[in-house]
Amino acid sequence: MSLEDGDPLRPRGQQLSAVPRLMEMRDPSLRTPGGSGTDAMAAVGDKDVTPGGASQREWQPEEALMAELAELVKEVVKSSSWWERHGVDISILACSILLLPAGFLCLRSAQAVPFLAGVLTLGVVHHTLTVKGSHLASHNALTESKSWGKVWAVFFIELCSAFTVEQATYNHVKLHHGYTNVIGLGDSSTWKLPFLNRYVYMFIAPLAVPILTPLVALDLLRNVEWKAALRTLCCMFLGFYCHYWLLLHVSGFQSPWSALLCMLLTRSLLAHPYIHVNIFQHIGLPMFAADRKPKRIHLMSLGVLNLPRNPLLDWSFGHSLISCHVEHHLFPSLSDNMCLKHHGGALVDIYEKLPVPFGLVRFGVAPDHPEVKNVIHSFTQTARSERCAYYGNVTVGRDVTVPELQRAYHAVVLSYGAEDNRVLGIPGENLPGVYSARAFVGWYNGLPENQDLKPDLSCETALILGHGNVALDIARILLSPLQLLRKTDITDSSLAALACSKVKRVWLVGRRGPLQVAFTIKELREMINLPGTRAVLDPADFTGLESAVKDAPRPRKRLTELMIKTALEKPAEVQAAAAAGAAAAGAAAAGAAAPREWGLKFQRSPQEVLPSADGRRPRGVRMALTRLEGSGDSARAVPTGDVEELECGLVLSSIGYRSLPLDPAVPFDSRRGVIPNSSGRVQGVPGLYCSGWVKRGPTGVIITTMNDSFDTAQSVLEDLQGGVLDVSLSREGFGLVESILHSRGVRPVSFSDWEKIDAAEVARGKAAGKPREKIVDPAEMLQIIGH
Ligand code: NAP
């Protein structure tokens, strides 16, 4: 059972006479139960996780949840065979031991390949026995017998790993797990020397693990009873000596030094992946927090968030999944295999309008934010699951209706986002040269429907209406040096258009003040640091804000402080020139250093887009000056009666997105642009759910949307448990949909089809040094897969 992929609240094979079939549209991020698992972990984070421990106190909802979870885990354990509970892991360990003779014999060879195969075999075996074996033994997860548990612990921890059983168990299960659950037992962090250079920590120190481990153990033995200490010493000595003896007498090493070197090599062979997996598995622990040193570890923990599962790591280290490790912390006596045991019930089919998946991540996330797109690895992992199928090239509401889907599946989740944009409703909004941010983003990101946009970039000044992150994304793309964009997955045609762009000044105009901007600090910082550009902020806009923001929430405070700092800061060249009394020369020098500029304008609400004399483009926007009524986030912009004309030749309206209804059978709140729902349950339509922007409106980043989908998934699970979803009769799922699609001449695209398109895009991009060259024509995509 896995909290990542499985259902933590419903044991495998729960009283379902039919497999529940779920379908989801557009957002492949839905991992039905994953969120609930993570939530469960987070919820118990600061509590005593033992249900019984709560008896003297008020029974908290988290503890009730934990008790329920423990009960369900007990049922899963009860319904699992010995093979599942212990057999699989014991077999892996046994196979590893059986591989030892082969490993030692390979080292006899004078030829490189068998010799290296021997090193590799012994390295993997060593790590399997010392990491997987010791870990399971310290949890007593290899057997249900306490005395056998002790034998295994001595064998794996003392003989194989040269450590002490008592301290390993205490440090790992009591201290480390206690620390995870923040019950105040202390810091079990292995990173005791934060002053060390991060490279030493990450790349050199791991090589010394085989030497450091016994030294640390010897030190710890001072706190252990003498008989146990004696046993540990004997076992450690025996372990080392056997290894050394076998290298001399079986592998035929001639000198003690070469044997010792080989011992060190095999014992530290997988030390690096081990350190990395270890960090990966413990993401979220305070010891890997952003403010702890070495910072590199925190960054790494973020970097590996989307790593796919790896069989070698699963074999050697128990598993490479973070959530399974979380289960170890909650239920230490579960074996690795039990932690990996999946809930095999639900089948999920994903339908998507375009042939290619990943919606917003592919077509919305800015091309120069590749790290955000890493989430595609998680989506891919989900889509490749045998319980998940992807059907692209199917427009729900046209090729198949929602009621038809409801006939085919036990539950239907609508998780499409916001395909449309808000409109200003002012004169001139539809003039040539006025574009919605949505269309502009779609254009440079290769969204097929926006490829004909061909924006006119022949003017010097662009005006972006709105102070959100999309506005900053667009400003950055317009002003970025081409060499930065060339390395991204921006489409070739937009790159060519940007290469001819004359735009060198971008104003971002908001109707409210600096305390109400909707963008976030990371995006603002990127803009400030954009090479070849300079920020033009008017210090007068920020007068008195430093004290006004003192008590504001931290993100707002930091964001405002950054704007104030930028407004007051003069470029180095200007300062130098000013000091020399040559302001004009200084300004010229700054201009030369930063050929492009951008700025924020506040308290201006667009009234009309003014056409140029020939009507072929805007010449400016008339703005109503505003004053703020109220304070903080809820302040309202009220026109003062004064107006101002801002000159520009390009207008981009970035005032937010809007979802659209997709089927008349689905209720829709046209005013708010959302499907009316409660916790994702579509109002008045049992069995129909929604998630993402269509559920809560077009705000929030990917992680917000993921959490939101976990909430919807939780509702689906609750309805399954509560009998709201009738799963007593099986549903045909895709079988039924396929015949409907066939009758309408629609051919869906599978995930492996997408992988062919993906490979073609990556190959095209490679030639130009880009991660991919997106194919922007659906007909060409279909041609590649032979449709
Ligand atoms: P947004 O964050 O809602 O910002 C919309 C902006 O338009 C606000 O400044 C808003 O001002 C203004 N606005 C709305 N109606 C207006 C009107 N009638 N006249 C003048 N101004 C108007 O929307 P967004 O920028 O499209 O972003 C959507 C979501 O995606 C956001 O949650 C955003 O954070 C997220 N996103 C994140 C990233 C990233 O993480 N890098 C990138 C892109 C998007 P008021 O506040 O006065 O209404």
Short mmCIF file of C-alpha atoms in Angstrom, two decimals, residues 36 197 291 447 628 642 675:
data_model
loop_
_atom_site.label_atom_id
_atom_site.label_comp_id
_atom_site.label_asym_id
_atom_site.label_seq_id
_atom_site.Cartn_x
_atom_site.Cartn_y
_atom_site.Cartn_z
CA SER A 36 -4.72 12.54 1.46
CA ASN A 197 31.72 23.29 2.03
CA ASP A 291 17.32 28.10 6.46
CA LEU A 447 -0.72 26.45 -28.28
CA LEU A 628 -8.05 53.67 -3.07
CA ASP A 642 -8.71 62.78 -13.72
CA ILE A 675 -18.64 24.95 -11.73
#
